[in-house]
PDB file of C-alpha atoms in Angstrom:
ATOM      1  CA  UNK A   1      74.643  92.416 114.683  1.00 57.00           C
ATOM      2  CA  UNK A   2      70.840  92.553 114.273  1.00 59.00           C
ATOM      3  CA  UNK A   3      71.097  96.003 112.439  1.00 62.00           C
ATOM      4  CA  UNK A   4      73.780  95.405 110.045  1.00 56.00           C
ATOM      5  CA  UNK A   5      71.542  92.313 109.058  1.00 63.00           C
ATOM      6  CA  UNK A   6      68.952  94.658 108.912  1.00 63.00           C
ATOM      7  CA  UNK A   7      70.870  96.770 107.047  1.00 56.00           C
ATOM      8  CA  UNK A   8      71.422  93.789 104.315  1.00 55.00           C
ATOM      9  CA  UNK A   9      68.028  93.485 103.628  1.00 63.00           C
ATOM     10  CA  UNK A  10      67.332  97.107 102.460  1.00 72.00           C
ATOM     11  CA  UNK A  11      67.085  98.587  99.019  1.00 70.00           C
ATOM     12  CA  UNK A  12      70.330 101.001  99.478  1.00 72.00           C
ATOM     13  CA  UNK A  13      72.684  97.807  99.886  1.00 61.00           C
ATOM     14  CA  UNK A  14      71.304  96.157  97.234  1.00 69.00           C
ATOM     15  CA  UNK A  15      72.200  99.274  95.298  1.00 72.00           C
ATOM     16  CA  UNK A  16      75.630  99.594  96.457  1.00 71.00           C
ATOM     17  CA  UNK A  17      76.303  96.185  95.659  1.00 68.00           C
ATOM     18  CA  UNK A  18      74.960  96.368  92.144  1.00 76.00           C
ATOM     19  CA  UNK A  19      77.011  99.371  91.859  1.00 75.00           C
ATOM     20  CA  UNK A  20      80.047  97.811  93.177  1.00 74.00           C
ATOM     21  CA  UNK A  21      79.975  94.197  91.059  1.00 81.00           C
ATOM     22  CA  UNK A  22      79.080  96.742  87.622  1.00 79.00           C
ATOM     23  CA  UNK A  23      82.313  99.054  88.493  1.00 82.00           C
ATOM     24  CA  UNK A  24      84.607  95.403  88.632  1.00 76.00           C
ATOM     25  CA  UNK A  25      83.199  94.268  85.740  1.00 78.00           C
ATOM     26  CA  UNK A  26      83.052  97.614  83.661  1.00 76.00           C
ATOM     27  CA  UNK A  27      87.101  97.500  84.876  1.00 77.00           C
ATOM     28  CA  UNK A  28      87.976  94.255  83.824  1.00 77.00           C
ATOM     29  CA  UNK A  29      86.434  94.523  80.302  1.00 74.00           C
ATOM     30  CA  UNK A  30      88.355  97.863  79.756  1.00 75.00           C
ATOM     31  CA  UNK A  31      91.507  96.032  80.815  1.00 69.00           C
ATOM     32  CA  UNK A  32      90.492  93.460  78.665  1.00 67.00           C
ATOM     33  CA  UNK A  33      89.626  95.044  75.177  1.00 64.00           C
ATOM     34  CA  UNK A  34      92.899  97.704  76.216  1.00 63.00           C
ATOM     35  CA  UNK A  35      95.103  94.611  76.856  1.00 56.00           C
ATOM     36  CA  UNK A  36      93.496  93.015  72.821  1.00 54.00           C
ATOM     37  CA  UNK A  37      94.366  96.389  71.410  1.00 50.00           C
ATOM     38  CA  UNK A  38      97.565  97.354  73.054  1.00 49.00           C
ATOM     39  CA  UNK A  39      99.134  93.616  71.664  1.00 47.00           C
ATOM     40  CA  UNK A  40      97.064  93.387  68.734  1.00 49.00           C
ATOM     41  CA  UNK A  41      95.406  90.086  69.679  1.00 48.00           C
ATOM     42  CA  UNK A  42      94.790  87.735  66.597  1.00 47.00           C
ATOM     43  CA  UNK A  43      96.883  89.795  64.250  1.00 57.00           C
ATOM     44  CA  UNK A  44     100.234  88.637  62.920  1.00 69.00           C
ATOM     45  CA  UNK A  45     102.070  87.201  60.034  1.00 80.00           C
ATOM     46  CA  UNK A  46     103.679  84.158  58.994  1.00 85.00           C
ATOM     47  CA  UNK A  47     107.646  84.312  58.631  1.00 90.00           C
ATOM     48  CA  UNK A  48     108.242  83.450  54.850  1.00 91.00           C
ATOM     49  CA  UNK A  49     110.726  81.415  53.810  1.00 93.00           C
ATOM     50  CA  UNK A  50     114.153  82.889  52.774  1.00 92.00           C
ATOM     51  CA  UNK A  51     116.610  80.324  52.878  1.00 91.00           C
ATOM     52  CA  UNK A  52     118.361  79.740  49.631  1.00 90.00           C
ATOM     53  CA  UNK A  53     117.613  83.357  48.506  1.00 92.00           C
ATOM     54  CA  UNK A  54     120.402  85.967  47.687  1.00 92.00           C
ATOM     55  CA  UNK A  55     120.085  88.736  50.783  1.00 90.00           C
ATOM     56  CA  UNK A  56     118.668  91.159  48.693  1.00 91.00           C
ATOM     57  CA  UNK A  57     115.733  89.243  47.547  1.00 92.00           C
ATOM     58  CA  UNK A  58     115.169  87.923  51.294  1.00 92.00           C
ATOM     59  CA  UNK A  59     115.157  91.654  52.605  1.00 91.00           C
ATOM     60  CA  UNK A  60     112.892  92.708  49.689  1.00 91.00           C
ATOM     61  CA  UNK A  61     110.629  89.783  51.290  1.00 90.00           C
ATOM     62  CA  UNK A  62     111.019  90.942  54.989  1.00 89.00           C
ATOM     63  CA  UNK A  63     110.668  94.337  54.415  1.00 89.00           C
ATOM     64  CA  UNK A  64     107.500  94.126  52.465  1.00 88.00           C
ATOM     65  CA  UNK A  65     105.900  92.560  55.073  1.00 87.00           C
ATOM     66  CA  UNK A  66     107.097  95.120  57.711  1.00 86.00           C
ATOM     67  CA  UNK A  67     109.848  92.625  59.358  1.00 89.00           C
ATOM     68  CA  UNK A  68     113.333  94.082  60.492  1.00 90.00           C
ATOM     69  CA  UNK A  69     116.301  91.637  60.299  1.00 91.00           C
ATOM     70  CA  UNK A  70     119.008  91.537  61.530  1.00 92.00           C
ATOM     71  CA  UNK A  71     122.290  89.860  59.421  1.00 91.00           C
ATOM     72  CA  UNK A  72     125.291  88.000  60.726  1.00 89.00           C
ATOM     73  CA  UNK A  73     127.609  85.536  58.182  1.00 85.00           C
ATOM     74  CA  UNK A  74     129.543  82.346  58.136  1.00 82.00           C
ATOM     75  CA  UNK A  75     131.780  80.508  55.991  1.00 80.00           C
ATOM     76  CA  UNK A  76     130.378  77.739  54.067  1.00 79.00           C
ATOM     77  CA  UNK A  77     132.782  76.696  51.178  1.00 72.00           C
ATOM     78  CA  UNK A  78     130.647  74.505  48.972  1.00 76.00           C
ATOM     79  CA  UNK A  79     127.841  77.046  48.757  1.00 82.00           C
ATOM     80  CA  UNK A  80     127.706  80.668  46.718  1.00 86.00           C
ATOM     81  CA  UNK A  81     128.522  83.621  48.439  1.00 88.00           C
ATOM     82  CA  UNK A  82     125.575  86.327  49.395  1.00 89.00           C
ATOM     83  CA  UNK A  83     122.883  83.254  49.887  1.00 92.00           C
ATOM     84  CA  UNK A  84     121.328  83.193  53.214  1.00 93.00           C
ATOM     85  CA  UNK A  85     122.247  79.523  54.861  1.00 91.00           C
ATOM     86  CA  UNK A  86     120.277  80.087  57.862  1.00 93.00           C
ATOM     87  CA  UNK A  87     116.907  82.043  59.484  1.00 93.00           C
ATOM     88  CA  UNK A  88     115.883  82.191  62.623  1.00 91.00           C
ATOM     89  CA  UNK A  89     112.480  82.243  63.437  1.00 89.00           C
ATOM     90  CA  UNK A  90     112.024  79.416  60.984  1.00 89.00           C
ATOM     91  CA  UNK A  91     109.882  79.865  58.164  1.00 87.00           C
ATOM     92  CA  UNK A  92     105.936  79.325  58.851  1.00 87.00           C
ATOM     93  CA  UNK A  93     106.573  80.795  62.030  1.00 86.00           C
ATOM     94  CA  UNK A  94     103.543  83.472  63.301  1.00 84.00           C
ATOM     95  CA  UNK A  95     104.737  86.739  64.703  1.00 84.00           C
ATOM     96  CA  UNK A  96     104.010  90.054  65.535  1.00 80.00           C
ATOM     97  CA  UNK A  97     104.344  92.839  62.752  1.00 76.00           C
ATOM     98  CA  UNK A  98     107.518  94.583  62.911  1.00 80.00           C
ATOM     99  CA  UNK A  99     109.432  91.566  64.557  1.00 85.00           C
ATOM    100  CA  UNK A 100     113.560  91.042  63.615  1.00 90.00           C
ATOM    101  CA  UNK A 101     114.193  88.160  61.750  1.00 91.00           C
ATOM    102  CA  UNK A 102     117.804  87.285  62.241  1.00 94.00           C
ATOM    103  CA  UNK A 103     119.404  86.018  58.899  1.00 93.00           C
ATOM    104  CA  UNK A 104     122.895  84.079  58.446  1.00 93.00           C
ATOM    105  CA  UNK A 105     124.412  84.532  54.979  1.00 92.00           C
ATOM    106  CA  UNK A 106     127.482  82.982  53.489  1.00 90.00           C
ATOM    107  CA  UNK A 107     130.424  85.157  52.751  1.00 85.00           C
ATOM    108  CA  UNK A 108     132.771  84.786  49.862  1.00 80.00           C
ATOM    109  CA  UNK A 109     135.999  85.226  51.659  1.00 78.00           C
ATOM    110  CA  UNK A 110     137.182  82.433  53.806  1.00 77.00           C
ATOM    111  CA  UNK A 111     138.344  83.443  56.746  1.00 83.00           C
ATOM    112  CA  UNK A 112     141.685  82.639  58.535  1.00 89.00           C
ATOM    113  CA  UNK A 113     142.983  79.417  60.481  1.00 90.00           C
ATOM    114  CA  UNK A 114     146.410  78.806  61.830  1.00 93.00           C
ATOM    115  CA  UNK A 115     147.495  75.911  60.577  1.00 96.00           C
ATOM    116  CA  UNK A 116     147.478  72.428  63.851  1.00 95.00           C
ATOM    117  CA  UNK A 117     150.385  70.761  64.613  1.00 95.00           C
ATOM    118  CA  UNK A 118     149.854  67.444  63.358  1.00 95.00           C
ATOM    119  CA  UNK A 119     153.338  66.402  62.632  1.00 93.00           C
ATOM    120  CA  UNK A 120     154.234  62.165  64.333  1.00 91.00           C
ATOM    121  CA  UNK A 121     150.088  62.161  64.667  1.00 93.00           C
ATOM    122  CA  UNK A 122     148.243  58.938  63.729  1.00 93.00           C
ATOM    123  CA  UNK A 123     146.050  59.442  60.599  1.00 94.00           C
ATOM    124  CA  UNK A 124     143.243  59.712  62.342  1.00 94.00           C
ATOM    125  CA  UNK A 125     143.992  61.712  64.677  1.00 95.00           C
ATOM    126  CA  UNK A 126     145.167  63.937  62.011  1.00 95.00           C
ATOM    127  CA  UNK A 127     141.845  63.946  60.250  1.00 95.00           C
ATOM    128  CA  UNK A 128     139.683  64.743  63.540  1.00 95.00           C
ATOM    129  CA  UNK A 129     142.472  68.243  64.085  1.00 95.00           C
ATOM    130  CA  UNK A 130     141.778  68.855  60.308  1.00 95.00           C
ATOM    131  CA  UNK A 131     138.216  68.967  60.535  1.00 92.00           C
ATOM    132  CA  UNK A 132     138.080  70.356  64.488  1.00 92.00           C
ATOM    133  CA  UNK A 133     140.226  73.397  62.323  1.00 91.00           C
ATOM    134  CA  UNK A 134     137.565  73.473  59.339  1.00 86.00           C
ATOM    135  CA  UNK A 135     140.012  72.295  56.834  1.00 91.00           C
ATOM    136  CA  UNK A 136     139.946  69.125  54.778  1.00 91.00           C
ATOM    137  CA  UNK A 137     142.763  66.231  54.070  1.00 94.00           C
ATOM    138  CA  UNK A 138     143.589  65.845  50.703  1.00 93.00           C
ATOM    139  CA  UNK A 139     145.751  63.048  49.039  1.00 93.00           C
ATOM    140  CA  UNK A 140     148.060  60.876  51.038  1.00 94.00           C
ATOM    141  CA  UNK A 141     151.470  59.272  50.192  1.00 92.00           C
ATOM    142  CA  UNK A 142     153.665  57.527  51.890  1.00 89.00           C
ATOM    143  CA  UNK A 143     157.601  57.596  52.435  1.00 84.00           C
ATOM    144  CA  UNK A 144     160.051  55.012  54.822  1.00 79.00           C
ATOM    145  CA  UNK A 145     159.609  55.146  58.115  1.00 79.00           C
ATOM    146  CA  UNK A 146     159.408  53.464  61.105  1.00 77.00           C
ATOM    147  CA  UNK A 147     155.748  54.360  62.127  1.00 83.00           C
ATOM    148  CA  UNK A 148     152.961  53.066  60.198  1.00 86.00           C
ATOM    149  CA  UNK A 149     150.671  55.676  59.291  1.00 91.00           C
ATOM    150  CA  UNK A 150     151.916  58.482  61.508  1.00 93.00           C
ATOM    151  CA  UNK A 151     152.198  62.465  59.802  1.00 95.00           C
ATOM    152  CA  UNK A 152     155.856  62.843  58.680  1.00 93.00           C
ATOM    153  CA  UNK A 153     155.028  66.362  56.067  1.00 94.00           C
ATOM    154  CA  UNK A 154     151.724  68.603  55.479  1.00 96.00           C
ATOM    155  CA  UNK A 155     151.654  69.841  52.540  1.00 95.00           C
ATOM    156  CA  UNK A 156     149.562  73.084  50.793  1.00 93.00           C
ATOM    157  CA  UNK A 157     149.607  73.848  47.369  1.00 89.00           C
ATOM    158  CA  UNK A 158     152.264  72.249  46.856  1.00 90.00           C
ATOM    159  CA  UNK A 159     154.447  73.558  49.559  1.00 93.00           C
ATOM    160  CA  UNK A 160     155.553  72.026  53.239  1.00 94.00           C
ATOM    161  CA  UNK A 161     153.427  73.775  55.471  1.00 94.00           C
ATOM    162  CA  UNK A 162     154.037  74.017  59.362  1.00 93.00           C
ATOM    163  CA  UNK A 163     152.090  74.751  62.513  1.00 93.00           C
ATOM    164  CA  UNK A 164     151.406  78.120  63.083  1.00 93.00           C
ATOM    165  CA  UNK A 165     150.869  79.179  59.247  1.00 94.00           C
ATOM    166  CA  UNK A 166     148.185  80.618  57.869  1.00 93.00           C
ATOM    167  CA  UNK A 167     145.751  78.876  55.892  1.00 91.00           C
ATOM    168  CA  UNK A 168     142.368  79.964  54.114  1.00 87.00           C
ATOM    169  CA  UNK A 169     139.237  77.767  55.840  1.00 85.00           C
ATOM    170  CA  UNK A 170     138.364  74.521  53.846  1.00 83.00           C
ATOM    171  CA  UNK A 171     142.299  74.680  52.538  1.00 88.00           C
ATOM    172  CA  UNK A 172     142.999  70.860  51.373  1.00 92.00           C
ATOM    173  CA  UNK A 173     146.267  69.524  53.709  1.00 95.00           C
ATOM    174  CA  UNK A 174     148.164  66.355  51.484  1.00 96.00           C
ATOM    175  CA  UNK A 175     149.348  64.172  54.215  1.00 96.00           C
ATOM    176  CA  UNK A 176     153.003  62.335  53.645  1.00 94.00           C
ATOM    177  CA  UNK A 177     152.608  59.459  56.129  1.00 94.00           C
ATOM    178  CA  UNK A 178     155.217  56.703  57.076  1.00 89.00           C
ATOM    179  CA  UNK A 179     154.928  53.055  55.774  1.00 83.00           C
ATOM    180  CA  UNK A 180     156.055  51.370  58.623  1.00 81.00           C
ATOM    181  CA  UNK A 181     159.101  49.774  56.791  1.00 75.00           C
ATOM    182  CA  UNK A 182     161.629  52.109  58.001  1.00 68.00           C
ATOM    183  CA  UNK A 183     163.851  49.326  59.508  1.00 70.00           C
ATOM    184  CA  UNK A 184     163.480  47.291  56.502  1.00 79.00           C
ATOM    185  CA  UNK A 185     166.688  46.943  54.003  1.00 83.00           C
ATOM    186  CA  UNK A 186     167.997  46.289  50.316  1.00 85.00           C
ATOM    187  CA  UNK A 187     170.314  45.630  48.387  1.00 87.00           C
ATOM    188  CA  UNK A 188     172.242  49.240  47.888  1.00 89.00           C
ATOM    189  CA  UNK A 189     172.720  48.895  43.229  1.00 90.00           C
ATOM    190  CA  UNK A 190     175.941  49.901  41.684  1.00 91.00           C
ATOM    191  CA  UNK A 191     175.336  53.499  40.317  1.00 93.00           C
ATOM    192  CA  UNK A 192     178.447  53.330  38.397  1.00 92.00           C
ATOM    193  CA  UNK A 193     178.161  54.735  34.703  1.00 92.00           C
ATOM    194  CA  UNK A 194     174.508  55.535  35.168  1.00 94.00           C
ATOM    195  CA  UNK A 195     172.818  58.886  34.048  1.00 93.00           C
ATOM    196  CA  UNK A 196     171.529  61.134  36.927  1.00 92.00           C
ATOM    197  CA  UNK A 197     167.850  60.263  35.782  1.00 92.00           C
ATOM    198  CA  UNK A 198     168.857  56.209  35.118  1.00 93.00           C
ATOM    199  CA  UNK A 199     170.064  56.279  39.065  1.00 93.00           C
ATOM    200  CA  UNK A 200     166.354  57.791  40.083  1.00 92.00           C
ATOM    201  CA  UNK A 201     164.695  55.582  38.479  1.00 91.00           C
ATOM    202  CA  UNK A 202     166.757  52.414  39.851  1.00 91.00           C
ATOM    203  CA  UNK A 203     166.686  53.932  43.538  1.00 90.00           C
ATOM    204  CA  UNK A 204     163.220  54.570  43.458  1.00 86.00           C
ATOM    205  CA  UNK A 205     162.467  51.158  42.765  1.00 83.00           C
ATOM    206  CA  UNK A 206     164.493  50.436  45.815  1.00 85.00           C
ATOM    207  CA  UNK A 207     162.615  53.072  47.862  1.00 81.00           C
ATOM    208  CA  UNK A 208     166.365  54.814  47.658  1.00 87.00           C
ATOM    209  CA  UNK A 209     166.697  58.728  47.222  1.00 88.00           C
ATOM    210  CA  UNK A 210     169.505  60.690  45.502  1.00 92.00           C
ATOM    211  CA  UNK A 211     171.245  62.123  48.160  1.00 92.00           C
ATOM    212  CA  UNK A 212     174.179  65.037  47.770  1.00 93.00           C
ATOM    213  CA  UNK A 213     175.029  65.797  44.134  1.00 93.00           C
ATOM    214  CA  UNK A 214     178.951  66.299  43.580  1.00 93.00           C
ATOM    215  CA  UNK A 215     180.015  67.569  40.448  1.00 92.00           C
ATOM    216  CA  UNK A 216     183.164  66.608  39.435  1.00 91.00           C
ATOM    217  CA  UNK A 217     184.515  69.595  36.812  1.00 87.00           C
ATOM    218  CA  UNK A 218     182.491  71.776  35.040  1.00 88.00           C
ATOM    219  CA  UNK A 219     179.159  69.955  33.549  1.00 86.00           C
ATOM    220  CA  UNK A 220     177.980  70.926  30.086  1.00 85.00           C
ATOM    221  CA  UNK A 221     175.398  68.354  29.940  1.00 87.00           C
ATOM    222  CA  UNK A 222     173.925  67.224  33.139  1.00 86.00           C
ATOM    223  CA  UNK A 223     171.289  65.079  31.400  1.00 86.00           C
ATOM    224  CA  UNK A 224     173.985  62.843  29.856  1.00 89.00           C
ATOM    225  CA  UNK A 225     176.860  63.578  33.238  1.00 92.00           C
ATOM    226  CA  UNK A 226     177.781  59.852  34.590  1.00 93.00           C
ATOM    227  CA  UNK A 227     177.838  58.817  38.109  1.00 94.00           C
ATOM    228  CA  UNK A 228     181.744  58.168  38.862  1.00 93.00           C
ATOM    229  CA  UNK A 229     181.211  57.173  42.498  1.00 93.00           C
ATOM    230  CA  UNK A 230     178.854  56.845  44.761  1.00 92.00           C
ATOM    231  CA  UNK A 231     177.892  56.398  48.817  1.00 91.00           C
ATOM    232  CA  UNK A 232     177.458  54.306  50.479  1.00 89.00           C
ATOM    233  CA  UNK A 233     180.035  52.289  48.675  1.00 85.00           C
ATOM    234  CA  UNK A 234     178.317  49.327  46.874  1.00 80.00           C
ATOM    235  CA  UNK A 235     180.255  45.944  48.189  1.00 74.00           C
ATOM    236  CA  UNK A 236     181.786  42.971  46.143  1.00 58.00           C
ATOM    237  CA  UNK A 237     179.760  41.102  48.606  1.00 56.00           C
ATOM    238  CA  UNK A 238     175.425  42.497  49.014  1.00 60.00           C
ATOM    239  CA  UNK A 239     175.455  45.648  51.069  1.00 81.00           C
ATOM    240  CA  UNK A 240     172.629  46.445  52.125  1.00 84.00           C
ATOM    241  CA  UNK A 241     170.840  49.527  53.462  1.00 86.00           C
ATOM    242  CA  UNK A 242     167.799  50.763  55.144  1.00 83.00           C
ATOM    243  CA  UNK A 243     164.591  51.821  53.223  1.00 81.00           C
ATOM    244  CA  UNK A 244     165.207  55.691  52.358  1.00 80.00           C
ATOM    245  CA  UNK A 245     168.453  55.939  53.061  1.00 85.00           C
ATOM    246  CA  UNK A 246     169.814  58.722  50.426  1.00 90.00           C
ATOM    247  CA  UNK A 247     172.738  57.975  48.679  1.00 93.00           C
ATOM    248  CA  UNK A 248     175.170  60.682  47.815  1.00 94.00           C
ATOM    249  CA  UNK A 249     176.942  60.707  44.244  1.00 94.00           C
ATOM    250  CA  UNK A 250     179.577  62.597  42.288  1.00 94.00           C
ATOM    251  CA  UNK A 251     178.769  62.990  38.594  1.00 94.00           C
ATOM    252  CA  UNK A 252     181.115  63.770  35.767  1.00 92.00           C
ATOM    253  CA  UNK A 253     181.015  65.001  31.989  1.00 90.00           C
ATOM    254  CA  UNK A 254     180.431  61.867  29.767  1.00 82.00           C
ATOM    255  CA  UNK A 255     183.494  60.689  27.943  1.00 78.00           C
ATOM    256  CA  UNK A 256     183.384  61.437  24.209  1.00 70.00           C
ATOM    257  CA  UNK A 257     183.713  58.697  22.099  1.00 61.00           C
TER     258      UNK A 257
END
């Protein structure tokens, strides 16, 4: 024990140790200045800001800058097609040179949804499908029925659409919903003598429909072709009928006078 304290005390250890301490430190400053180097400590560049530019002007600003990118694309109806909607890192964001900047861009054809089944739903539940399926409820109308408010016809462009067909994303649906007055009744007019057009226009007020057309001969003139009979048979006492019920009618050439 005495000699290795000894052995502390001379000149060689204190050489060795100097030695020793100046190899760890010469090490760690290599790995340090290396490790600056290698990652290019305090150098980088701020992500610009390409949202709201067409995709070649945001690539013309990535690429001058040395950024890659990356592009995927979504379907955003109420904005142009070819704009980017969306970047990610966000703008003002510091990275390293040569980093991918992923970029979302709007495309101009919609794609695809099959259309919900949304027939006997509530309204509102309705709307929530709609949305859930990216498209959007247009006008609603209402017919006789015994639900209040409840999907009775979808229609698209015009045209009764069912579950399962194809639609365009952010296609407007028209709703036909009931009225809740489906049990309700009136008075059921005599059609007798009227026009085709004159016996819309009185059922309609009733919240009646034309039903089955019967044509009684050969009709030269439907315009001015009078209603001969009708059914349900009108009563010498009020008959009445339930809101919507159709009534079906035979029409005839008008007599000359």
């Amino acid at each position: 024990m005495g000699n290795f304290i000894e052995y502390l005390k001379t000149k060689s250890f204190r050489n060795n140790l100097i030695a020793a301490i100046s190899t760890v430190v010469v090490l760690l400053l290599i790995a340090f200045f290396s490790l600056r180097f290698y990652t290019k400590h305090g150098e980088g560049l701020n992500v610009p800001e390409v949202k709201g530019l067409t995709l070649a002007q945001a690539v013309s600003k990535l690429e001058e800058l040395g950024l890659r990118y990356e592009i995927d694309s979504v379907y955003i109806m109420d904005k142009p097609p070819g704009i980017v909607t969306d970047q990610d890192p966000d703008a003002n964001t510091f990275v390293k040179g040569n980093r991918t900047i992923y970029l979302t861009i709007n495309t101009a054809q919609a794609p695809n949804v099959k259309f919900p089944d949304i027939e006997n739903k509530s309204l509102r539940e309705a709307q929530s499908i709609l949305e859930s399926y990216r498209l959007k409820v247009g006008d609603t109308t209402y017919k006789p029925d015994v639900a209040r408010d409840v999907v009775l016809e979808a229609y698209f462009g015009g045209q009764l659409i069912k579950s399962g067909e194809v639609l365009p994303t952010g296609s407007t649906i028209n709703l036909v919903l009931g009225d809740g007055r489906g049990n309700e009744e009136v008075e059921l007019p005599n059609l007798t003598g009227f026009t085709l057009n004159e016996a819309k226009f009185s059922l309609k007020g009733l919240m009646l429909s034309i039903g089955t057309i019967t044509y009684d001969g050969v009709i030269t003139d439907t315009a001015n072709a009078i209603i001969t009979t009708q059914f349900p048979l009108p009563a010498d006492t009020v008959t009445k009928v339930k809101i919507g019920t159709p009534v079906n009618i035979t029409i005839t050439n008008k007599p000359k006078n």
